[in-house]
CSV table of C-alpha atoms and ligand atoms in Angstrom, one decimal:
chain,number,residue,atom,x,y,z
A,1057,MET,CA,96.9,108.7,94.5
A,1058,LEU,CA,98.7,110.1,97.5
A,1059,SER,CA,101.9,111.8,96.7
A,1060,PRO,CA,104.8,111.4,99.2
A,1061,ILE,CA,106.0,114.7,98.4
A,1062,ALA,CA,102.6,116.3,98.9
A,1063,GLN,CA,102.2,114.5,102.0
A,1064,ARG,CA,105.4,115.8,103.6
A,1065,ASP,CA,104.8,119.1,102.3
A,1066,PHE,CA,101.6,119.3,104.1
A,1067,ALA,CA,103.0,117.9,107.2
A,1068,LEU,CA,105.4,120.6,107.2
A,1069,ALA,CA,102.6,123.4,106.5
A,1070,ILE,CA,100.8,122.0,109.6
A,1071,VAL,CA,103.8,122.6,111.9
A,1072,ARG,CA,104.3,126.0,110.6
A,1073,LYS,CA,100.9,127.0,111.1
A,1074,LEU,CA,100.8,125.7,114.4
A,1075,ARG,CA,103.9,127.4,115.4
A,1076,ALA,CA,102.6,130.7,113.8
A,1077,ALA,CA,99.8,130.5,116.3
A,1078,GLY,CA,102.0,130.2,119.1
A,1079,PHE,CA,102.0,126.5,119.8
A,1080,GLU,CA,104.7,124.0,119.9
A,1081,ALA,CA,104.4,121.6,117.0
A,1082,MET,CA,106.6,118.7,115.9
A,1083,TRP,CA,106.7,115.5,113.7
A,1084,ALA,CA,106.2,112.6,116.0
A,1085,GLY,CA,106.5,108.8,116.1
A,1086,GLY,CA,106.9,106.3,113.2
A,1087,CYS,CA,107.4,109.2,110.6
A,1088,VAL,CA,110.6,110.4,112.5
A,1089,ARG,CA,112.2,106.8,113.0
A,1090,ASP,CA,111.1,106.1,109.1
A,1091,ARG,CA,113.2,109.3,108.0
A,1092,LEU,CA,116.2,108.5,110.3
A,1093,LEU,CA,116.3,105.1,108.6
A,1094,GLY,CA,116.2,106.4,105.1
A,1095,LEU,CA,112.6,105.0,104.5
A,1096,GLU,CA,109.5,107.0,102.8
A,1097,SER,CA,106.8,107.4,105.4
A,1098,LYS,CA,103.4,106.4,104.8
A,1099,ASP,CA,102.0,108.6,107.0
A,1100,TYR,CA,103.2,111.7,109.1
A,1101,ASP,CA,101.9,112.4,112.7
A,1102,VAL,CA,101.9,115.7,114.2
A,1103,ALA,CA,102.2,116.5,118.1
A,1104,THR,CA,101.3,119.7,119.2
A,1105,SER,CA,100.8,121.7,122.7
A,1106,ALA,CA,97.3,123.0,121.2
A,1107,ALA,CA,94.5,121.3,122.7
A,1108,PRO,CA,91.9,119.7,120.2
A,1109,GLU,CA,89.6,122.8,120.2
A,1110,GLN,CA,92.9,125.0,119.5
A,1111,ILE,CA,93.8,122.8,116.8
A,1112,ARG,CA,90.4,123.1,115.1
A,1113,THR,CA,90.5,126.9,115.4
A,1114,VAL,CA,93.9,127.0,113.7
A,1115,PHE,CA,92.8,124.9,110.7
A,1116,GLY,CA,88.9,125.7,110.7
A,1117,ARG,CA,86.1,123.3,111.5
A,1118,ARG,CA,85.5,122.3,107.9
A,1119,ARG,CA,89.0,121.1,107.5
A,1120,THR,CA,89.1,119.0,110.6
A,1121,LEU,CA,87.7,115.7,111.7
A,1122,THR,CA,87.3,115.2,115.6
A,1123,ILE,CA,86.5,111.3,115.6
A,1124,GLY,CA,89.6,110.8,118.1
A,1125,ALA,CA,89.4,114.1,119.9
A,1126,ALA,CA,88.5,112.3,123.1
A,1127,PHE,CA,92.1,110.9,123.0
A,1128,GLY,CA,93.5,114.5,121.9
A,1129,VAL,CA,93.5,113.6,118.0
A,1130,VAL,CA,92.4,115.8,115.4
A,1131,THR,CA,92.5,114.8,111.8
A,1132,VAL,CA,93.2,117.7,109.3
A,1133,LEU,CA,92.2,117.1,105.9
A,1134,GLY,CA,94.6,118.3,103.2
A,1135,PRO,CA,95.0,118.7,99.5
A,1136,ARG,CA,93.9,115.5,97.6
A,1137,ALA,CA,97.4,114.3,96.9
A,1138,ALA,CA,98.4,114.9,100.4
A,1139,GLY,CA,95.3,113.1,102.3
A,1140,GLN,CA,94.9,113.8,105.8
A,1141,ILE,CA,97.1,113.9,108.8
A,1142,GLU,CA,96.6,113.3,112.7
A,1143,VAL,CA,97.5,116.1,114.8
A,1144,ALA,CA,97.7,115.1,118.6
A,1145,THR,CA,97.8,117.1,121.6
A,1146,PHE,CA,100.8,116.0,123.8
A,1147,ARG,CA,99.2,113.7,126.1
A,1148,THR,CA,99.7,110.7,128.7
A,1149,ASP,CA,97.7,107.9,128.8
A,1150,ALA,CA,95.9,107.1,132.2
A,1151,ALA,CA,95.4,103.7,133.5
A,1152,TYR,CA,94.6,100.6,131.1
A,1153,SER,CA,92.3,98.6,133.0
A,1154,ASP,CA,91.3,96.4,130.2
A,1155,GLY,CA,94.9,96.1,128.9
A,1156,ARG,CA,94.0,97.4,125.5
A,1157,HIS,CA,92.8,100.9,125.9
A,1158,PRO,CA,93.7,103.8,128.2
A,1159,ASP,CA,90.7,104.6,130.5
A,1160,SER,CA,91.4,108.3,129.7
A,1161,VAL,CA,94.2,110.8,128.5
A,1162,ALA,CA,95.5,114.0,129.9
A,1163,PHE,CA,97.0,116.7,128.1
A,1164,THR,CA,100.6,117.4,129.0
A,1165,ASP,CA,104.1,118.1,127.4
A,1166,ALA,CA,106.4,116.9,124.7
A,1167,GLN,CA,108.4,114.9,127.1
A,1168,HIS,CA,105.6,112.9,128.6
A,1169,ASP,CA,104.0,112.5,125.4
A,1170,ALA,CA,107.2,110.8,124.4
A,1171,ALA,CA,107.4,108.6,127.3
A,1172,ARG,CA,103.9,107.3,126.8
A,1173,ARG,CA,104.8,105.8,123.3
A,1174,ASP,CA,105.7,102.2,123.1
A,1175,PHE,CA,109.4,101.9,121.9
A,1176,THR,CA,112.3,104.2,122.0
A,1177,ILE,CA,112.6,104.1,118.1
A,1178,ASN,CA,108.8,105.4,118.3
A,1179,GLY,CA,109.5,108.0,120.6
A,1180,LEU,CA,111.4,110.6,118.7
A,1181,PHE,CA,110.2,114.1,117.5
A,1182,PHE,CA,111.5,116.1,114.6
A,1183,ASP,CA,111.2,119.7,114.1
A,1184,PRO,CA,111.0,120.3,110.2
A,1185,LEU,CA,111.5,124.0,110.5
A,1186,SER,CA,115.0,123.5,112.3
A,1187,ASN,CA,115.8,120.1,111.0
A,1188,GLU,CA,116.2,119.0,114.9
A,1189,ILE,CA,115.6,115.8,116.3
A,1190,ILE,CA,114.2,116.1,119.9
A,1191,ASP,CA,114.9,112.8,121.8
A,1192,TYR,CA,113.8,112.2,125.4
A,1193,VAL,CA,113.8,108.6,125.3
A,1194,GLY,CA,117.2,107.5,124.0
A,1195,GLY,CA,115.6,106.6,120.3
A,1196,GLN,CA,118.7,107.8,118.2
A,1197,GLN,CA,120.9,105.3,120.3
A,1198,ASP,CA,118.7,102.5,119.7
A,1199,LEU,CA,118.0,103.3,116.0
A,1200,LYS,CA,121.8,103.2,115.6
A,1201,GLN,CA,122.1,100.1,117.6
A,1202,ARG,CA,119.0,98.6,115.6
A,1203,LEU,CA,117.4,97.5,118.9
A,1204,VAL,CA,113.7,97.6,119.6
A,1205,ARG,CA,113.5,98.6,123.3
A,1206,ALA,CA,110.3,99.5,125.3
A,1207,ILE,CA,110.1,102.8,126.7
A,1208,GLY,CA,110.4,102.7,130.7
A,1209,ASP,CA,109.7,99.1,132.2
A,1210,PRO,CA,108.8,96.7,129.7
A,1211,ARG,CA,106.5,94.6,131.9
A,1212,LEU,CA,104.4,97.5,132.8
A,1213,ARG,CA,104.3,98.9,129.3
A,1214,PHE,CA,103.1,95.5,128.0
A,1215,GLY,CA,100.8,95.1,130.8
A,1216,GLU,CA,99.1,98.3,130.0
A,1217,ASP,CA,98.6,97.5,126.1
A,1218,LYS,CA,99.4,93.9,125.3
A,1219,LEU,CA,99.3,94.6,121.6
A,1220,ARG,CA,102.6,96.0,121.9
A,1221,MET,CA,104.2,92.6,122.2
A,1222,LEU,CA,103.1,92.0,118.6
A,1223,ARG,CA,104.3,95.3,117.7
A,1224,ALA,CA,107.7,94.8,118.9
A,1225,VAL,CA,107.8,91.8,116.7
A,1226,ARG,CA,106.7,93.4,113.9
A,1227,PHE,CA,109.1,96.3,113.9
A,1228,ALA,CA,112.0,94.0,114.7
A,1229,ALA,CA,111.2,91.9,111.9
A,1230,SER,CA,110.4,94.5,109.1
A,1231,PHE,CA,113.5,96.5,110.0
A,1232,GLY,CA,115.6,93.7,110.8
A,1233,PHE,CA,116.3,94.9,114.5
A,1234,THR,CA,117.0,92.9,117.5
A,1235,ILE,CA,114.6,92.8,120.4
A,1236,GLU,CA,116.6,94.3,123.3
A,1237,ASP,CA,117.0,91.5,126.1
A,1238,ALA,CA,114.8,93.1,128.8
A,1239,THR,CA,112.0,93.7,126.2
A,1240,LEU,CA,112.3,90.1,125.0
A,1241,HIS,CA,112.2,88.5,128.3
A,1242,ALA,CA,109.0,90.4,129.2
A,1243,ILE,CA,107.3,89.4,125.9
A,1244,GLN,CA,108.2,85.8,126.7
A,1245,ASP,CA,107.1,85.9,130.3
A,1246,MET,CA,103.7,87.7,129.3
A,1247,ALA,CA,103.1,86.2,125.9
A,1248,SER,CA,100.2,84.2,127.3
A,1249,GLU,CA,98.2,87.6,128.1
A,1250,VAL,CA,98.4,88.5,124.3
A,1251,THR,CA,94.9,86.9,123.9
A,1252,ALA,CA,93.4,90.1,125.8
A,1253,VAL,CA,94.0,91.9,122.7
A,1254,SER,CA,90.9,92.2,120.3
A,1255,ALA,CA,91.0,89.7,117.3
A,1256,GLU,CA,90.8,92.8,114.8
A,1257,ARG,CA,94.0,94.2,116.1
A,1258,ILE,CA,95.9,90.8,116.3
A,1259,GLY,CA,94.5,90.1,112.8
A,1260,MET,CA,96.1,93.6,111.7
A,1261,GLU,CA,99.4,93.0,113.1
A,1262,ILE,CA,99.4,89.2,111.7
A,1263,ARG,CA,98.5,90.7,108.2
A,1264,ARG,CA,101.5,93.3,108.4
A,1265,ILE,CA,104.0,90.6,109.6
A,1266,LEU,CA,102.9,88.1,106.8
A,1267,VAL,CA,102.9,90.4,103.6
A,1268,ASP,CA,106.2,91.9,105.0
A,1269,PRO,CA,109.5,91.0,102.9
A,1270,ASN,CA,110.7,89.8,106.3
A,1271,ARG,CA,107.8,87.8,107.0
A,1272,THR,CA,109.9,84.6,108.0
A,1273,ILE,CA,112.0,86.7,110.4
A,1274,GLY,CA,108.6,87.8,111.9
A,1275,LEU,CA,107.4,84.2,112.3
A,1276,GLU,CA,110.7,83.0,113.9
A,1277,LEU,CA,110.7,85.8,116.6
A,1278,LEU,CA,106.8,84.9,117.0
A,1279,ARG,CA,108.0,81.5,117.9
A,1280,ALA,CA,111.0,82.6,119.9
A,1281,THR,CA,108.9,84.8,121.9
A,1282,THR,CA,106.3,82.0,122.5
A,1283,LEU,CA,103.4,84.3,121.0
A,1284,LEU,CA,102.9,82.0,118.1
A,1285,PRO,CA,100.9,79.2,119.8
A,1286,ARG,CA,98.5,81.8,121.4
A,1287,ILE,CA,97.7,83.4,117.8
A,1288,LEU,CA,98.5,80.8,115.3
A,1289,PRO,CA,98.2,77.4,117.0
A,1290,GLU,CA,97.9,75.6,113.8
A,1291,VAL,CA,101.3,76.6,112.7
A,1292,ALA,CA,102.8,76.4,116.0
A,1293,ALA,CA,102.0,72.7,115.8
A,1294,LEU,CA,104.1,72.1,112.8
A,1295,ASP,CA,107.0,69.5,113.4
A,1296,ALA,CA,110.5,70.7,112.8
A,1297,SER,CA,110.5,69.6,109.1
A,1298,ALA,CA,107.3,70.9,108.3
A,1299,TRP,CA,108.3,74.6,110.0
A,1300,GLY,CA,111.4,74.7,108.1
A,1301,GLU,CA,109.7,73.8,104.7
A,1302,THR,CA,107.0,76.3,105.5
A,1303,MET,CA,109.6,79.1,106.0
A,1304,ARG,CA,111.3,78.2,102.9
A,1305,VAL,CA,108.1,78.5,101.0
A,1306,LEU,CA,107.0,81.7,102.5
A,1307,SER,CA,110.7,83.2,101.7
A,1308,GLN,CA,110.2,82.6,98.1
A,1309,LEU,CA,107.0,84.5,97.8
A,1310,ARG,CA,107.4,88.1,96.3
A,1311,GLU,CA,105.0,90.8,97.6
A,1312,PRO,CA,102.4,88.1,98.2
A,1313,SER,CA,98.7,89.2,99.1
A,1314,LEU,CA,97.5,88.2,102.4
A,1315,PRO,CA,95.7,85.2,101.1
A,1316,LEU,CA,98.7,84.1,99.2
A,1317,ALA,CA,101.0,84.3,102.4
A,1318,MET,CA,98.5,82.7,104.3
A,1319,ALA,CA,97.9,79.7,102.2
A,1320,ALA,CA,101.6,79.2,102.0
A,1321,LEU,CA,101.7,79.2,105.8
A,1322,LEU,CA,99.0,76.7,106.1
A,1323,SER,CA,100.3,74.6,102.9
A,1324,ARG,CA,102.4,72.0,104.9
A,1325,GLU,CA,100.1,71.9,107.8
A,1326,GLN,CA,100.3,68.6,109.5
A,1327,GLY,CA,101.2,67.2,106.2
A,1328,VAL,CA,97.5,67.1,105.4
A,1329,SER,CA,98.0,68.4,101.8
A,1330,ASP,CA,101.0,65.9,100.9
A,1331,ALA,CA,99.1,63.0,102.2
A,1332,ALA,CA,96.3,64.0,100.3
A,1333,SER,CA,97.9,64.6,97.4
A,1334,ASP,CA,99.4,61.0,97.3
A,1335,LEU,CA,95.8,59.5,97.7
A,1336,LYS,CA,94.9,62.1,94.7
A,1337,LEU,CA,92.3,63.8,97.1
A,1338,PRO,CA,91.9,67.5,97.8
A,1339,ALA,CA,93.1,68.8,101.0
A,1340,PRO,CA,90.1,69.5,103.1
A,1341,GLY,CA,91.8,69.8,106.3
A,1342,SER,CA,94.1,72.9,105.1
A,1343,ALA,CA,91.1,74.5,103.7
A,1344,ALA,CA,88.9,74.0,106.8
A,1345,HIS,CA,91.8,75.4,109.1
A,1346,ALA,CA,92.2,78.4,106.7
A,1347,ASN,CA,88.5,79.1,107.4
A,1348,ASP,CA,88.9,78.8,111.1
A,1349,LEU,CA,92.0,80.6,111.3
A,1350,GLY,CA,90.8,83.5,108.8
A,1351,ARG,CA,87.4,83.9,110.7
A,1352,ARG,CA,89.3,84.2,114.2
A,1353,LEU,CA,91.5,86.9,112.9
A,1354,ARG,CA,88.7,88.7,111.2
A,1355,TYR,CA,89.9,88.6,107.8
A,1356,THR,CA,87.4,89.3,104.9
A,1357,ASN,CA,85.1,86.5,103.3
A,1358,LYS,CA,87.0,87.3,100.2
A,1359,GLU,CA,90.2,86.7,101.8
A,1360,ILE,CA,89.3,83.6,103.6
A,1361,ASP,CA,87.7,82.1,100.4
A,1362,ARG,CA,90.7,82.6,98.5
A,1363,VAL,CA,93.0,80.9,100.9
A,1364,ALA,CA,90.4,78.0,100.8
A,1365,TRP,CA,90.6,78.1,97.1
A,1366,LEU,CA,94.3,78.0,96.7
A,1367,LEU,CA,94.8,75.2,99.1
A,1368,THR,CA,92.0,73.1,97.6
A,1369,GLN,CA,93.4,73.7,94.1
A,1370,LEU,CA,97.0,73.2,94.8
A,1371,PRO,CA,96.9,69.4,95.0
A,1372,ILE,CA,95.3,69.6,91.3
A,1373,VAL,CA,98.0,72.0,89.9
A,1374,LYS,CA,100.8,69.5,91.2
A,1375,ARG,CA,99.3,67.1,88.8
A,1376,ALA,CA,98.3,69.4,86.2
A,1377,ARG,CA,99.7,67.3,83.4
A,1378,GLU,CA,97.6,64.2,84.4
A,1379,THR,CA,94.6,66.2,84.9
A,1380,ARG,CA,91.7,66.6,82.6
A,1381,TRP,CA,91.9,69.8,80.6
A,1382,PRO,CA,88.5,70.8,81.5
A,1383,GLN,CA,89.0,70.6,85.1
A,1384,LEU,CA,92.4,72.4,84.7
A,1385,GLN,CA,91.1,75.0,82.5
A,1386,ARG,CA,88.5,76.2,85.0
A,1387,ILE,CA,91.4,76.7,87.5
A,1388,LEU,CA,93.6,78.4,85.2
A,1389,ILE,CA,91.0,81.0,84.3
A,1390,HIS,CA,90.1,81.8,87.8
A,1391,ASP,CA,91.0,85.1,89.0
A,1392,GLY,CA,93.3,83.3,91.7
A,1393,ALA,CA,95.3,81.5,89.1
A,1394,ILE,CA,98.4,83.6,89.1
A,1395,GLU,CA,98.5,83.3,92.8
A,1396,LEU,CA,97.8,79.8,92.8
A,1397,LEU,CA,100.9,79.4,90.2
A,1398,ALA,CA,103.0,81.5,92.5
A,1399,LEU,CA,102.2,79.4,95.5
A,1400,HIS,CA,103.0,76.1,93.7
A,1401,GLU,CA,106.4,77.6,92.3
A,1402,ALA,CA,107.3,78.5,95.9
A,1403,ILE,CA,106.8,75.0,96.8
A,1404,ALA,CA,108.1,73.2,93.6
A,1405,GLY,CA,110.7,75.6,92.2
A,1406,PRO,CA,110.7,77.5,88.8
A,1407,ASP,CA,111.6,74.3,86.7
A,1408,ASP,CA,108.8,72.1,88.0
A,1409,MET,CA,107.0,70.3,85.0
A,1410,ALA,CA,103.5,70.8,86.1
A,1411,LEU,CA,104.3,74.6,86.5
A,1412,VAL,CA,105.8,74.7,83.3
A,1413,PHE,CA,102.8,73.2,81.7
A,1414,CYS,CA,100.3,75.4,83.5
A,1415,ARG,CA,102.3,78.7,82.3
A,1416,GLU,CA,102.3,77.3,78.8
A,1417,ARG,CA,98.6,76.9,78.8
A,1418,LEU,CA,98.0,80.3,80.5
A,1419,ALA,CA,99.9,82.0,77.7
A,1420,TRP,CA,97.6,80.5,75.1
A,1421,PRO,CA,95.4,83.0,73.2
A,1422,ALA,CA,92.2,83.9,74.8
A,1423,GLU,CA,89.9,82.2,72.4
A,1424,ARG,CA,91.9,78.8,72.8
A,1425,LEU,CA,92.3,78.9,76.5
A,1426,ASN,CA,88.7,80.0,77.1
A,1427,PRO,CA,86.7,79.7,73.8
A,1428,PRO,CA,83.0,81.5,74.2
A,1429,PRO,CA,80.6,78.6,75.0
A,1430,LEU,CA,78.9,76.9,72.0
A,1431,ILE,CA,75.6,77.1,73.8
A,1432,ASP,CA,73.8,78.5,76.9
A,1433,GLY,CA,70.8,78.1,79.1
A,1434,SER,CA,68.5,79.7,76.6
A,1435,ASP,CA,69.4,77.4,73.9
A,1436,LEU,CA,68.4,74.6,76.3
A,1437,ILE,CA,64.9,76.4,77.0
A,1438,ARG,CA,64.6,76.7,73.3
A,1439,GLN,CA,65.0,72.9,73.0
A,1440,GLY,CA,62.1,72.4,75.2
A,1441,ILE,CA,64.4,71.4,78.4
A,1442,PRO,CA,62.8,72.8,81.5
A,1443,PRO,CA,65.3,74.8,83.9
A,1444,GLY,CA,66.2,72.6,86.8
A,1445,PRO,CA,69.0,70.8,88.8
A,1446,ARG,CA,70.1,69.1,85.8
A,1447,PHE,CA,70.3,72.3,83.7
A,1448,ALA,CA,73.8,73.2,84.9
A,1449,MET,CA,74.9,69.7,84.8
A,1450,LEU,CA,74.0,69.5,81.1
A,1451,LEU,CA,75.7,72.7,80.3
A,1452,GLU,CA,78.9,71.6,82.0
A,1453,HIS,CA,78.9,68.3,80.1
A,1454,VAL,CA,78.7,70.2,76.9
A,1455,ARG,CA,81.2,72.6,77.9
A,1456,ASP,CA,83.8,69.8,78.9
A,1457,ALA,CA,83.2,68.1,75.4
A,1458,GLN,CA,83.9,71.5,73.8
A,1459,LEU,CA,87.3,72.1,75.7
A,1460,GLU,CA,88.3,68.4,75.1
A,1461,GLY,CA,87.7,69.1,71.4
A,1462,THR,CA,85.1,66.4,71.0
A,1463,ILE,CA,82.6,68.8,69.6
A,1464,HIS,CA,83.3,72.1,67.5
A,1465,SER,CA,80.0,73.7,66.7
A,1466,ARG,CA,76.5,74.7,67.9
A,1467,ASP,CA,74.9,71.9,66.2
A,1468,GLU,CA,77.2,69.3,67.7
A,1469,ALA,CA,76.6,71.1,71.0
A,1470,LEU,CA,72.8,70.7,70.7
A,1471,ALA,CA,72.9,67.3,69.6
A,1472,LEU,CA,75.0,66.4,72.4
A,1473,ALA,CA,72.7,68.0,74.9
A,1474,ASP,CA,69.7,66.2,73.1
A,1475,ARG,CA,71.6,62.9,73.7
A,1476,LEU,CA,72.3,63.5,77.4
A,1477,ILE,CA,68.8,64.1,78.1
A,1478,GLY,CA,67.7,61.0,76.4
A,1479,GLN,CA,70.1,59.1,78.8
B,1140,LIG,P1,103.8,102.1,111.0
B,1140,LIG,O1,102.7,103.3,110.8
B,1140,LIG,O2,104.8,101.8,110.1
B,1140,LIG,O3,103.3,100.9,111.6
B,1140,LIG,P2,104.1,103.7,113.4
B,1140,LIG,O4,105.1,103.7,114.4
B,1140,LIG,O5,103.8,104.9,112.7
B,1140,LIG,O6,104.7,102.7,112.5
B,1140,LIG,P3,101.5,103.8,114.3
B,1140,LIG,O7,100.6,102.7,114.5
B,1140,LIG,O8,101.0,104.6,112.9
B,1140,LIG,O9,103.0,103.3,114.1
B,1140,LIG,O10,101.5,104.8,115.4
B,1140,LIG,C1,102.3,105.9,115.4
B,1140,LIG,C2,103.0,106.4,116.7
B,1140,LIG,O11,101.9,106.2,117.9
B,1140,LIG,C3,103.9,105.3,117.1
B,1140,LIG,O12,105.3,105.6,116.2
B,1140,LIG,C4,104.1,105.3,118.6
B,1140,LIG,O13,104.7,106.2,119.0
B,1140,LIG,C5,102.7,105.6,118.8
B,1140,LIG,N1,101.9,104.4,119.1
B,1140,LIG,C6,101.0,103.6,118.4
B,1140,LIG,N2,100.7,102.5,118.9
B,1140,LIG,C7,100.9,102.6,120.1
B,1140,LIG,C8,100.8,101.6,121.3
B,1140,LIG,N3,100.1,100.7,121.3
B,1140,LIG,N4,101.3,102.0,122.5
B,1140,LIG,C9,102.1,103.1,122.5
B,1140,LIG,N5,102.4,103.7,121.6
B,1140,LIG,C10,101.6,103.7,120.4
B,1141,LIG,MG1,102.1,105.2,111.3
């Protein structure tokens, strides 16, 4: 486990060591912003006048990784509790011909390094030895005014790297900041260009927006900037009432996983799940869209399967009290059950009868909720039943009877299996 204090101490030690070797070195970017906001930083970045080779000499080749050295970034490995810290040479980025990556970088001074960063609140340096803030971009003022403002001409900056449009939304949402007017207008004008960004990077930003406590602010901003239809067309297509309801449901989730937040996001999609539940059918439309969307954003198969599972089971949980126990039991012992009930609670409220019913069942002792099966496949083989497609069906039938309480012993289970084979 990383310890914030150890991380901080290590970031301080790195600055000290580079200074002792005669270089400029400071904390840079997000960690400075977080510190001024009174938030704990997840990671510290150090910016320095030392070139990558010099950084390696100061810290030793065995304690450094050079994966990013072409961009002037050397990773310095710290004590276990401190993890690793990226030490980056002051640089400017040359042209971005693909709108994603700089074609090359050139090493420069701190002021130019500040200027290549995306937003003024991310362009600050901090000297941890003197406790001084070094601000070339007006970042302190914007932090005070709670503004996300591009450094320099927003159109040029978004033209260089279109991902910055999504980053602006994420920072504004997560800190509860406003996007400064010129920056906002540039995003609105250039939103369609966001598709130049790789699916992975878009997926990562959406993930962070969705799991953030301010997720609905993020989504409202995506809509206001017209980024939404470019990246989440299924959600952009919701009518006003479905949108409002989706935001309400999303706002009820507490520290959701990505799959849970995504299931909430798709739970009202085109009213599919509601119509389906009236017809007492699962909601295949939503699950299929979850698949499309998850693949497009490069989420893992495990995450995508979980979203689809949540959306498929949701209508069953809504009718929990009218559902046969063996069917409901299989849902409640699934390792997604807690999230499923959290989703249902967000939709239906904490006093919903079906929810209360499910929670009561879930609190049953294990031997009642999920009693060990009376027989298994090897019992069937011993009875002379050949393994085959009917095997699983037989066992499922016997299991249902056990859960429904119509059989209670191994002998009864074997007798039932015999009878079923006879049919
Ligand atoms: P967080 O880690 O909380 O998302 P952060 O500001 O630390 O926020 P990182 O992606 O870790 O964001 O990047 C560190 C710093 O690098 C930023 O603060 C910013 O100065 C700069 N930076 C990151 N991505 C970009 C970008 N796409 N364009 C310009 N500068 C960037
Ligand atoms: Mg960071």
